[in-house]
Coordinates of C-alpha atoms and ligand atoms in Angstrom, one line a residue:
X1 CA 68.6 -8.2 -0.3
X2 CA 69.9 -10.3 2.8
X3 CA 66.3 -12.5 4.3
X4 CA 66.8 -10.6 7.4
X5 CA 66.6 -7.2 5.9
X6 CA 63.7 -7.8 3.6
X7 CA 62.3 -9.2 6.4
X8 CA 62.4 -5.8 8.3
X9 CA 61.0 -4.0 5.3
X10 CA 58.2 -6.1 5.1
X11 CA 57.9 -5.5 8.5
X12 CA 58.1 -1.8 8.3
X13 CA 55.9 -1.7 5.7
X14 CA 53.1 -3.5 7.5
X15 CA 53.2 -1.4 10.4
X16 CA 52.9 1.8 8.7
X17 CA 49.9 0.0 7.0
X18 CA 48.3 -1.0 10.5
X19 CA 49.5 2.0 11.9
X20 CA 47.7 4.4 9.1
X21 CA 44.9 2.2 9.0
X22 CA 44.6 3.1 12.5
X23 CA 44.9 6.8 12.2
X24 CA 43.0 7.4 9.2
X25 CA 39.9 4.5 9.4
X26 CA 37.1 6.7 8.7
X27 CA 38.7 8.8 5.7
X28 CA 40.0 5.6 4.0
X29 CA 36.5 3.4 4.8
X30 CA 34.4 7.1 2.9
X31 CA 37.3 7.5 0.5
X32 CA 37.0 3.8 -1.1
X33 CA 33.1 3.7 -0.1
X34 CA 32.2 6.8 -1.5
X35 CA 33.3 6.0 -5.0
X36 CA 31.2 2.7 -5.0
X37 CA 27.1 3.7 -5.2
X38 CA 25.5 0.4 -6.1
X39 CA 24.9 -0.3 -10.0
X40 CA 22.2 1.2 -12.3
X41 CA 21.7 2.5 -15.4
X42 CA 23.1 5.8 -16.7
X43 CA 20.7 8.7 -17.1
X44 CA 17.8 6.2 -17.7
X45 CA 14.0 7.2 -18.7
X46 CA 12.2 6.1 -15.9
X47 CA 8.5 5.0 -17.2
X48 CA 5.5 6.7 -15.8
X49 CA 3.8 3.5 -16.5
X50 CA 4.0 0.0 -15.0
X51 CA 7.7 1.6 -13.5
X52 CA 7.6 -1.6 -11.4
X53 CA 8.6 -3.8 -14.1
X54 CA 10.9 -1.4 -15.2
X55 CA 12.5 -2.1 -11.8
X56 CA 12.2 -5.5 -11.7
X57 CA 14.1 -5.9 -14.9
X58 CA 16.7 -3.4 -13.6
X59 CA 17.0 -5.5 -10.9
X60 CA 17.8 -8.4 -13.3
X61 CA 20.3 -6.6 -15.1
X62 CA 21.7 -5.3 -12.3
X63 CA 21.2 -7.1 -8.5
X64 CA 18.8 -6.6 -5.5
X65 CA 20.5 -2.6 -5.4
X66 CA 19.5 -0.8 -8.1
X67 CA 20.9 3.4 -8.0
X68 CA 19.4 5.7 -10.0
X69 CA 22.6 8.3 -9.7
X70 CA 20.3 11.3 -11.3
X71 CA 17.5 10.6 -9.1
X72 CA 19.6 9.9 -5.8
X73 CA 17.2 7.0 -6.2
X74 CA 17.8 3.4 -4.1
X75 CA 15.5 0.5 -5.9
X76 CA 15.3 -3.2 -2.9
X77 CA 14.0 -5.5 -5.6
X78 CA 14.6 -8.4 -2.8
X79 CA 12.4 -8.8 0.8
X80 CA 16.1 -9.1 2.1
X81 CA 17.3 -5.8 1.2
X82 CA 14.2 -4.6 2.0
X83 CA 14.4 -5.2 5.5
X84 CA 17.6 -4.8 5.8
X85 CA 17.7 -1.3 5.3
X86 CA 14.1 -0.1 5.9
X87 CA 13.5 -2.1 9.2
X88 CA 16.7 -2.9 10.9
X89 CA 17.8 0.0 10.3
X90 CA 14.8 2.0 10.4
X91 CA 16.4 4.8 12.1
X92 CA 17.9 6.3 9.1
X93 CA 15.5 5.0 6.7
X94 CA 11.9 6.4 7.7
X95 CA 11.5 9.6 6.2
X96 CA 9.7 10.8 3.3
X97 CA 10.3 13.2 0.5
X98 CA 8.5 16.5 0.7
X99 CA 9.1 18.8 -2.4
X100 CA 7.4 22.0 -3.4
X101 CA 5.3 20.6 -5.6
X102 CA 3.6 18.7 -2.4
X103 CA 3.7 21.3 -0.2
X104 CA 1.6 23.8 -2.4
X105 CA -0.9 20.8 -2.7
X106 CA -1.4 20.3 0.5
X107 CA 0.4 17.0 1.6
X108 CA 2.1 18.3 4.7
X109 CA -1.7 17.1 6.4
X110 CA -1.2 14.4 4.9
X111 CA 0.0 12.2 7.8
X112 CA 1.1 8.7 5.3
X113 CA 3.3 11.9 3.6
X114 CA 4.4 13.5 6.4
X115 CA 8.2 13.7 7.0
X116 CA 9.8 11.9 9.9
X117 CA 9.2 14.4 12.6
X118 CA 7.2 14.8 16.3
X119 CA 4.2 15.7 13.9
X120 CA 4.4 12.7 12.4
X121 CA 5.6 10.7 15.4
X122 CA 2.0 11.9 17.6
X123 CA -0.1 11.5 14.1
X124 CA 1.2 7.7 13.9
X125 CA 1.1 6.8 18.1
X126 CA -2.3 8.2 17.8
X127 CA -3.3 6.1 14.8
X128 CA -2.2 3.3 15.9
X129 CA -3.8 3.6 19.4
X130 CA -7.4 2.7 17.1
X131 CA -6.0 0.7 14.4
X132 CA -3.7 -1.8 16.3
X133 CA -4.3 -5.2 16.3
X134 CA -5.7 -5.8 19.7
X135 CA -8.5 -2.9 18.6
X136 CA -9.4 -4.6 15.2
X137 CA -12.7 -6.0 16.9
X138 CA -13.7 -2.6 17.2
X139 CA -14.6 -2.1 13.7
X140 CA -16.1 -5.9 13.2
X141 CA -20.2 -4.3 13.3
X142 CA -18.9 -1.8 10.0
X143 CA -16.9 -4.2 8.3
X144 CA -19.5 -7.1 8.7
X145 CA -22.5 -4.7 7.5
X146 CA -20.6 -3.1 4.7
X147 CA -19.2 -7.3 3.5
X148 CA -23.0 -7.8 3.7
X149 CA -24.2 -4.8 2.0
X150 CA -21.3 -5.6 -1.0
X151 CA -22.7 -8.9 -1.4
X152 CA -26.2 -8.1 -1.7
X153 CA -25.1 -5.0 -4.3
X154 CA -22.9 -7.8 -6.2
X155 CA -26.4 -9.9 -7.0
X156 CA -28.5 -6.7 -7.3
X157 CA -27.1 -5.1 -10.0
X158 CA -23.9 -8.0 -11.0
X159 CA -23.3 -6.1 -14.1
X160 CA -21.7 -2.9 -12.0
X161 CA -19.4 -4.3 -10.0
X162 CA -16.5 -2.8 -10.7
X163 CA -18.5 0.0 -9.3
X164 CA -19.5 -1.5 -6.1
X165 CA -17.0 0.9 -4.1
X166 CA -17.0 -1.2 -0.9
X167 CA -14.3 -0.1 0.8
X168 CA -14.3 4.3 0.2
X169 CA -17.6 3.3 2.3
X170 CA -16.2 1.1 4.5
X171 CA -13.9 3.4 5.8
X172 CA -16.4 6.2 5.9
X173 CA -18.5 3.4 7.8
X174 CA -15.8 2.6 10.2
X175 CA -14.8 6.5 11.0
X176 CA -17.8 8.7 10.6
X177 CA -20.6 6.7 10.8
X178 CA -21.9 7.8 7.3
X179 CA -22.7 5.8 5.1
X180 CA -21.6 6.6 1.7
X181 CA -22.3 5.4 -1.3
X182 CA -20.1 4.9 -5.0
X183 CA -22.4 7.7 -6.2
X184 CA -22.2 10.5 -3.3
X185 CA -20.2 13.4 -3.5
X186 CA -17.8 12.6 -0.6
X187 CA -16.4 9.8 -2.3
X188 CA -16.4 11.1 -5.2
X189 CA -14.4 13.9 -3.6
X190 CA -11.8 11.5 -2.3
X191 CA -11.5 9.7 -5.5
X192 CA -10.7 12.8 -7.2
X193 CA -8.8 13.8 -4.9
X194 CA -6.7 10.9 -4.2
X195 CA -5.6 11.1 -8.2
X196 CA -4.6 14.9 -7.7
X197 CA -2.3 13.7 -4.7
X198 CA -0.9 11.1 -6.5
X199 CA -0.2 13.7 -9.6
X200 CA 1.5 16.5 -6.9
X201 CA 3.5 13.4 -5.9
X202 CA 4.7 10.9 -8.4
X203 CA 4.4 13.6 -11.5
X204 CA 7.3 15.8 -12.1
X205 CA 6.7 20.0 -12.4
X206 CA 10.0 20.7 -12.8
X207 CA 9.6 24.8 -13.1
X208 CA 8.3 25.5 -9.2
X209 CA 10.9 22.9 -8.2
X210 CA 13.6 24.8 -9.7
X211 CA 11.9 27.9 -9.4
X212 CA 9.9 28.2 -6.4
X213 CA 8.5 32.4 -6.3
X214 CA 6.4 31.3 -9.5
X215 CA 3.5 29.8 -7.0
X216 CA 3.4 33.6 -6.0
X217 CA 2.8 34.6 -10.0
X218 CA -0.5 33.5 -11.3
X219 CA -1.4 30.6 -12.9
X220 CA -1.6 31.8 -16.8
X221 CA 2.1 32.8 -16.2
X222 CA 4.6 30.6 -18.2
X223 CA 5.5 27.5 -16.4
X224 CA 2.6 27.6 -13.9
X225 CA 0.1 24.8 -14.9
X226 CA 1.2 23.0 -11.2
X227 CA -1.1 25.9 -9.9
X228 CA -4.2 24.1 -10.8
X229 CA -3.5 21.2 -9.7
X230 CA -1.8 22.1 -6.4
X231 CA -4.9 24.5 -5.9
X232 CA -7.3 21.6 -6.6
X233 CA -5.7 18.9 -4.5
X234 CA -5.1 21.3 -1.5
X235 CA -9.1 22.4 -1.3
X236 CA -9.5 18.6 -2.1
X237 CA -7.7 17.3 0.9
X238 CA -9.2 20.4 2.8
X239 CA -13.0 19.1 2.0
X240 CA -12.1 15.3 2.2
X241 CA -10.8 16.4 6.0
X242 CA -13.1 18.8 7.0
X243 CA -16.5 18.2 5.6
X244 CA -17.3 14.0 7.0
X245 CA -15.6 15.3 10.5
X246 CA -18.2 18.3 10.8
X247 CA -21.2 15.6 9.7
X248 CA -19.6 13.5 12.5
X249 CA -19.3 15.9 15.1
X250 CA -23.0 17.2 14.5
X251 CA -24.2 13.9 14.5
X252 CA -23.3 12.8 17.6
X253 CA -24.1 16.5 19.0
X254 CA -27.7 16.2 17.8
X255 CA -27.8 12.4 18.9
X256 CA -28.3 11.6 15.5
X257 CA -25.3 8.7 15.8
X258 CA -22.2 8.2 17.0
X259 CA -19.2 7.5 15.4
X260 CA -15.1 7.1 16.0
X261 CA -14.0 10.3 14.6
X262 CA -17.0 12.1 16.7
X263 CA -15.8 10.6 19.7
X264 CA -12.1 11.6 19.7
X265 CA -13.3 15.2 18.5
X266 CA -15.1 15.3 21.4
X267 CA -12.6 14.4 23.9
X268 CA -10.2 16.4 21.9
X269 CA -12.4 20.2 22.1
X270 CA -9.9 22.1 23.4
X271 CA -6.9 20.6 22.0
X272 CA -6.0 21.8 18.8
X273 CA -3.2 19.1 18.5
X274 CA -5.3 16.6 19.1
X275 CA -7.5 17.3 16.9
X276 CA -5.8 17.7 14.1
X277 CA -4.6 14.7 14.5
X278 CA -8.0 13.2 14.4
X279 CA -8.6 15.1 11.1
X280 CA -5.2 13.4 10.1
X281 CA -7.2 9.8 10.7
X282 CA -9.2 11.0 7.4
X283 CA -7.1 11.2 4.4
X284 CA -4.8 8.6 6.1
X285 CA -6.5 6.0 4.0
X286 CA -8.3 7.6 1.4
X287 CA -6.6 5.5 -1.3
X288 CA -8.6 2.8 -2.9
X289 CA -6.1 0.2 -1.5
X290 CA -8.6 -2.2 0.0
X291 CA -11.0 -1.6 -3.3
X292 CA -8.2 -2.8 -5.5
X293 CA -7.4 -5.9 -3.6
X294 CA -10.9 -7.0 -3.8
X295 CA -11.5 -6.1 -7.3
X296 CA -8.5 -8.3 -8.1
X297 CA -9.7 -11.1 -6.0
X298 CA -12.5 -10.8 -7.8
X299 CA -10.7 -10.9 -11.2
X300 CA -8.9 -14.1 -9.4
X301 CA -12.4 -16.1 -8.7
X302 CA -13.6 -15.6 -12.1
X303 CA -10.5 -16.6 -13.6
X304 CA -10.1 -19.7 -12.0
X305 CA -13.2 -21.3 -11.5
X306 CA -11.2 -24.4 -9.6
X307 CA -9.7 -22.6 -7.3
X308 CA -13.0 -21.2 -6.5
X309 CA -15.0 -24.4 -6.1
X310 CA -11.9 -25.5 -4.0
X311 CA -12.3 -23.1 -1.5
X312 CA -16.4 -23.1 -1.5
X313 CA -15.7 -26.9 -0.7
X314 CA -13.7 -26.0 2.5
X315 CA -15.8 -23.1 3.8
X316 CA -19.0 -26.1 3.4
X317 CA -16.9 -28.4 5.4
X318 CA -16.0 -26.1 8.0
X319 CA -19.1 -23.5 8.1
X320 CA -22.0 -25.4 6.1
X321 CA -24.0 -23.6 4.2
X322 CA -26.9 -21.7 6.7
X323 CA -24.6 -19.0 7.8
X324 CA -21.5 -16.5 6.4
X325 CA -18.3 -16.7 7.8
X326 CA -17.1 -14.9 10.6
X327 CA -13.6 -13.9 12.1
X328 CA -13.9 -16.6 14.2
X329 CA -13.5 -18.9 11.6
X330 CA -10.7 -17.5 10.1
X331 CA -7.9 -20.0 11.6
X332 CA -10.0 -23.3 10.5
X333 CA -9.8 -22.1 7.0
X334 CA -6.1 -22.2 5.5
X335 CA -7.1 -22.6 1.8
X336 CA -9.5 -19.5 1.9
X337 CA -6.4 -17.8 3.9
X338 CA -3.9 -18.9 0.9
X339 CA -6.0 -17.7 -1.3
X340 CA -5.9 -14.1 0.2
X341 CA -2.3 -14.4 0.8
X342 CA -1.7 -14.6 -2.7
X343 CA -4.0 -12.1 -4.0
X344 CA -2.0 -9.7 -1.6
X345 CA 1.5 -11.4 -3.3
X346 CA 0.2 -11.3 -7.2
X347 CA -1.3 -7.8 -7.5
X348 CA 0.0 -5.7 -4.6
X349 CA -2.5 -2.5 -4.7
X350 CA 1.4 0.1 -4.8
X351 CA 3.4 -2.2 -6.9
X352 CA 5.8 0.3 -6.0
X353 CA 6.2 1.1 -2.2
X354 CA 5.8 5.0 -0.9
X355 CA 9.9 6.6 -0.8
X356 CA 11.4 6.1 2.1
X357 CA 14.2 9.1 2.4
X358 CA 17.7 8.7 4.3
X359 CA 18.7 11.0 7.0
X360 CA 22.1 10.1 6.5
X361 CA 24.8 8.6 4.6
X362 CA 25.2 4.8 5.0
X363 CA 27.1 1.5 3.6
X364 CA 25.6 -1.4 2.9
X365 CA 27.0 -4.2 1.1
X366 CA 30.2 -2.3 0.3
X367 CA 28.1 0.4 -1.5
X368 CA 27.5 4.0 -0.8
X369 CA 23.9 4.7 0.2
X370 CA 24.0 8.8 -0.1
X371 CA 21.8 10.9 2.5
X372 CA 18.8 12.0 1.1
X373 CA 18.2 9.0 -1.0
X374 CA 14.9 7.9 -2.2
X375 CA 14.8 4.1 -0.9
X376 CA 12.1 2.9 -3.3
X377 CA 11.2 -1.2 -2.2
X378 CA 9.7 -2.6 -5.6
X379 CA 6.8 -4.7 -3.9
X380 CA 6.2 -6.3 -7.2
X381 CA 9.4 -7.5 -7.3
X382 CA 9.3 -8.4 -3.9
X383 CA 6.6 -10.5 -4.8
X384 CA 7.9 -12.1 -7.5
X385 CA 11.5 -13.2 -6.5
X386 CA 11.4 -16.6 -8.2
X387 CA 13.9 -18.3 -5.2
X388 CA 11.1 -17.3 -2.8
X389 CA 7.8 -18.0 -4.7
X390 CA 8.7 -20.7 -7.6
X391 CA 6.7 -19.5 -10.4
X392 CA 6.0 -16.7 -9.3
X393 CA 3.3 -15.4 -12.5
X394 CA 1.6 -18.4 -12.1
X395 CA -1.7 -17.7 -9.5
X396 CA -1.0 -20.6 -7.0
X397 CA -2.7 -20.5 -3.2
X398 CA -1.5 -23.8 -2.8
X399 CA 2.4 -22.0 -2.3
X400 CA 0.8 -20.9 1.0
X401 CA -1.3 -23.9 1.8
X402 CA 1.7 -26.6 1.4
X403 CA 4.6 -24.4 3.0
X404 CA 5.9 -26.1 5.8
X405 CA 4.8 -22.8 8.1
X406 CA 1.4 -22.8 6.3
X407 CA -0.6 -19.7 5.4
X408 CA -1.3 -17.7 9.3
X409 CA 1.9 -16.3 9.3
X410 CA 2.6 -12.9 10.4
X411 CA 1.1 -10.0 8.7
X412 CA 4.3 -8.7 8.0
X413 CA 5.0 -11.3 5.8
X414 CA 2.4 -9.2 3.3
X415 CA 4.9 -7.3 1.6
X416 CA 2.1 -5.3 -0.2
X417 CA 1.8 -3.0 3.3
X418 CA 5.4 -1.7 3.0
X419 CA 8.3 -1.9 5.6
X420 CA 10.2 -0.5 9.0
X421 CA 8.4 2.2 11.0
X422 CA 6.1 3.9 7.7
X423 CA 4.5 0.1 7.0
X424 CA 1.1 0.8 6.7
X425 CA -0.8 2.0 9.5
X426 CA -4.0 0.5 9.0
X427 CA -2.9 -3.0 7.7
X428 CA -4.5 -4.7 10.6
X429 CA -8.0 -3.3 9.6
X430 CA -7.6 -3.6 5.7
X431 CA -6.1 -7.2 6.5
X432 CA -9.6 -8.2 8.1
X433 CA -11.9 -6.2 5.4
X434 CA -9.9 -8.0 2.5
X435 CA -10.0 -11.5 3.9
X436 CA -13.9 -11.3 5.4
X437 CA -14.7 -9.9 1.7
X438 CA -12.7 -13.0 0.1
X439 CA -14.3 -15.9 2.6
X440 CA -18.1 -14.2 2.4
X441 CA -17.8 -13.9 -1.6
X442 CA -16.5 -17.4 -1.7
X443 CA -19.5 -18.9 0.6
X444 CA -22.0 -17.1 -1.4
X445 CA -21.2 -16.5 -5.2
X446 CA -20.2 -18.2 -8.1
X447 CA -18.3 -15.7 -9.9
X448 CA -17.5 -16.8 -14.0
X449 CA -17.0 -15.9 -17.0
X450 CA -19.5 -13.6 -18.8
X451 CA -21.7 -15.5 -22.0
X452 CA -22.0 -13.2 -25.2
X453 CA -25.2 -13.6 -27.2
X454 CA -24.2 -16.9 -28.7
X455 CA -23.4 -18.3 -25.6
X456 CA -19.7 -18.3 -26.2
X457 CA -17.3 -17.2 -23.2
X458 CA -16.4 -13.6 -23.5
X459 CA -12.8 -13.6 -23.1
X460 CA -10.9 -11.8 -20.1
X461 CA -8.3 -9.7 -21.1
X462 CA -7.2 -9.4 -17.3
X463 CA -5.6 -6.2 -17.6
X464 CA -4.9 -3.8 -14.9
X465 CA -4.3 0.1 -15.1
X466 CA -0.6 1.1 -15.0
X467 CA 0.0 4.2 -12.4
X468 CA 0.9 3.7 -9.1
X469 CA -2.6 2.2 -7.8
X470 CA -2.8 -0.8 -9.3
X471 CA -6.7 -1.8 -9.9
X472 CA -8.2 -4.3 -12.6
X473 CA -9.4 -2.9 -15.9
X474 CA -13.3 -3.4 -16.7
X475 CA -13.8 -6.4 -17.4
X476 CA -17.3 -8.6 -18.3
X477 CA -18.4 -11.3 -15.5
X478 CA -21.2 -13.6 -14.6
X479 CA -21.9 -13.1 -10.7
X480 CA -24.9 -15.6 -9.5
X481 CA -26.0 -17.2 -5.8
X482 CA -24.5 -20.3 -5.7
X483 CA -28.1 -21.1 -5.1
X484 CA -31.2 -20.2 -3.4
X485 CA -30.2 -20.3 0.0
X486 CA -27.3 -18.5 -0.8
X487 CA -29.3 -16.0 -2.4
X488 CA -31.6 -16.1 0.6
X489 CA -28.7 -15.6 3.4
X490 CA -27.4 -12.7 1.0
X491 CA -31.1 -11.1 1.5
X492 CA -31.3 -11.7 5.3
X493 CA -28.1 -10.8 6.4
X494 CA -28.2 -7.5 4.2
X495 CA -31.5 -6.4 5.5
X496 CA -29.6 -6.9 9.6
Ligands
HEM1 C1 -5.0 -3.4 0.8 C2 -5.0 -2.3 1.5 C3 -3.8 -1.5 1.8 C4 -2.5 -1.6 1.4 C5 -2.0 -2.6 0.4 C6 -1.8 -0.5 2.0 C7 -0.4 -0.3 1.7 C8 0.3 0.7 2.3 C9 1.7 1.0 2.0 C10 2.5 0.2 1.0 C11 2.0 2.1 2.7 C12 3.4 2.7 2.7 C13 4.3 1.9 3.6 C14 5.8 2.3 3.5 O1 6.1 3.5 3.4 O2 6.6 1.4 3.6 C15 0.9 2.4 3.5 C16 0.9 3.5 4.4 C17 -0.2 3.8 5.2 N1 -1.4 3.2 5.2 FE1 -2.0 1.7 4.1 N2 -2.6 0.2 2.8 C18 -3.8 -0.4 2.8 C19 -5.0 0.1 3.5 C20 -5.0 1.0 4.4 C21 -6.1 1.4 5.2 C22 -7.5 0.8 5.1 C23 -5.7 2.4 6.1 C24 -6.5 3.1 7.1 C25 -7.4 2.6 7.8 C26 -4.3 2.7 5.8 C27 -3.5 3.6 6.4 C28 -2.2 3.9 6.1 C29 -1.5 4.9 6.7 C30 -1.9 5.9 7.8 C31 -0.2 4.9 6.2 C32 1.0 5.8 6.5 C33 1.9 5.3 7.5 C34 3.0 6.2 7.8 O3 3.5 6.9 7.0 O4 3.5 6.2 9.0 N3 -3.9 1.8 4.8 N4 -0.1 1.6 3.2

């Protein structure tokens, strides 16, 4: 062919290239896209325990993306993806899974399960209106009373304090006004019912999913063992709502005390919206997140007696010894804060972040991200990506401390609290509880390891449980004063 004519081929042929690429954009863009769901294994198990390291290897095997096809499940094992997706574009990436199993067990109260709807929209605006930042101070009396209380428990009786429940009575502290002990039936009711949630949720019951008349057939019918547990966990959740509100309410009506939850039910008599949304505040935070942070801090201290002394050597220099530490000093004490900082990066209370569902279809990288996805951000991953924390098994504070940004960074650098719009609603006060906890147990205690009757160091297997709340094993410990005026503050300020 003559130069000139194959030049007007070519010619020709591009055109009706542009020209269809024109046309037809979308159809090619889903045609090509929609074949190309990011990589994953075929038909895999997927472990009920420690799944987050089953993700994390996925994610070596296969990139930052991981898709479960089966599932229509989306694993970020990177902070990148993670924010990519679930806070920049947060629109399409906010709401949450709600199958029948749920439903029958009550989770449609519950507001951190809610889907992504005007329900959930006023439960959150009104959270956040007490639990914002700028209204932490607000719960400073409870959390400094219930850090003092903890202590005094952790010399009373050392030898239970796994048991010293701080934070279920924190929170009942900081919204009712009660105070609750380990041993009273309201958190026991919690506790209990927080494990039936997290059954109704992360287990599967396959037969009402499939099937969903059988919750109208009783429960000895084939295939209906969900009914005791969705029967359980709904008058659970009913209780855990209902019955510290009503102690509230009468409290304050009989000028017994006055509390939060009283307050807002009071301005709120004669708005039923409103106050269900205050009996939302309840079960928002029923989960022994804050517990499990400070048990593993714990864990942390006894483990690394160094670090320990390190930071007691700080808070002297800064605070001296005659008094506990305060919010106020929270800025003047960077090692204490990296120390907190990396509790919060090694053992993330939800290894494995709450689903996020998409509303719609969406590309990302070149992939297909199908609407309806489960968008599952491994925090444990997250935590562990070697290119941002070197070493990353390796408990280090000094990764905060020696960053050229330091340790006060923003709070949403602590992965452990989620992402985009669902992050977790009451990070701000569980962010203050954790790090008073940390900087009072750290002025006041020696925490080691545990003698047996030969005076040899009991060993600490440092194990942790292996569903989705992440809390330390029992484990044996030595918990002493650091000395008598330690002991003596511990007294004092308990007795305040
Ligand atoms: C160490 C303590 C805590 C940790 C690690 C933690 C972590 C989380 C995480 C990972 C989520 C899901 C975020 C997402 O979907 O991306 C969440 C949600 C939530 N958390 Fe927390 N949390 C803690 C303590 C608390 C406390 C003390 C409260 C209440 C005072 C609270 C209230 C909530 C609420 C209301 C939601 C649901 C938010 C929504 O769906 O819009 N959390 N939390």
């Amino acid at each position: 062919m003559a130069p000139a004519s194959s030049f007007l081929v070519l010619s020709g042929i591009a055109v009706i290239a542009v020209a269809l690429r024109y046309l037809f954009p979308r159809r090619r863009q889903s045609f090509l896209e929609s074949k190309s769901y990011p990589p994953g294994p075929k038909s895999p198990s997927i472990p009920t325990l420690d799944v987050w390291v089953q993700f994390q290897e996925w994610g070596r095997e296969y990139g930052d993306l991981v898709y479960i096809h089966e599932n229509n499940m989306l694993i970020l094992n990177t902070a990148q993806v993670a924010v990519d997706l679930l806070e920049r574009r947060a629109r399409i990436y906010s709401d949450r899974a709600m199958t029948n199993m749920m439903k029958l067990s009550g989770s449609e109260s519950v507001f951190s399960l809610q889907r992504y709807s005007d329900k959930w929209r006023g439960n959150r605006k009104f959270f956040q209106q007490h639990f914002r930042k700028s209204a932490s101070s607000h719960f400073y009396t409870a959390q400094y009373r219930k850090t003092h209380q903890f202590l005094h428990n952790l010399i009373n009786v050392p030898e239970e304090f796994m048991h010293h429940t701080m934070s279920v009575g924190l929170i009942y502290a900081v919204l009712y006004g009660l105070d609750v002990g380990s041993e009273d039936p309201l958190a026991q009711k919690a506790v209990e019912t927080m494990h039936l949630l997290a059954q109704a949720v992360n287990q599967s019951f396959p037969t009402i999913e499939r099937f969903p008349w059988l919750r109208f057939m009783p429960s000895w019918f084939p295939g209906c063992g969900f009914q005791q547990v969705a029967n359980k966990c709904a008058q659970g959740i009913k209780e855990v709502d209902t019955i510290p509100f009503d102690i509230a309410v009468n409290n304050l009506k009989t000028g017994k005390g006055t509390s939060l939850i009283a307050e807002l039910a009071l301005e709120s008599e004669g708005d039923p919206i409103n106050l269900a949304r205050v009996k939302a505040m309840g079960t928002a935070s029923f989960l022994g997140k804050t517990m499990s942070s400070i048990a593993s801090f714990l864990l942390a201290m006894t483990q690394h007696p160094d670090i320990q002394s390190k930071a007691q050597a700080e808070i002297d220099h800064v605070i001296g010894r005659d008094r506990l530490p305060t919010f106020e000093d929270r800025q003047s004490l960077p090692y204490v804060e990296s120390i907190y900082r990396e509790i919060m990066r090694m053992h993330p209370p939800i290894p494995v972040d709450t689903a996020h569902l998409s509303t719609e279809d969406d590309f990302y990288r070149g992939y297909h991200v199908p609407k309806g996805c489960q968008v599952i951000a491994n925090i444990w991953s997250i935590n562990r990506d070697p290119n941002v924390f070197p070493d990353p098994d390796k408990f280090m504070p000094e990764r905060f401390l020696n960053s050229p940004i330091g340790p006060f960074t923003n709070i949403n650098d602590i992965y452990a609290f989620g992402f985009g719009r669902r992050v977790c609603a009451g990070r701000h006060m569980a962010d203050n509880t954790i790090w008073l906890t940390v900087a009072s147990v750290l002025a006041t205690l020696n925490l080691r390891n545990a003698k047996d009757d030969a005076g040899n160091e009991v060993d600490i297997p440092g194990e942790y449980t292996r569903t989705f709340l992440r809390h330390p094993l029992p484990y044996r410990s030595s918990i002493t004063p650091r000395d008598l005026q330690a002991r003596e503050l511990i007294f004092a300020t308990a007795r305040e």
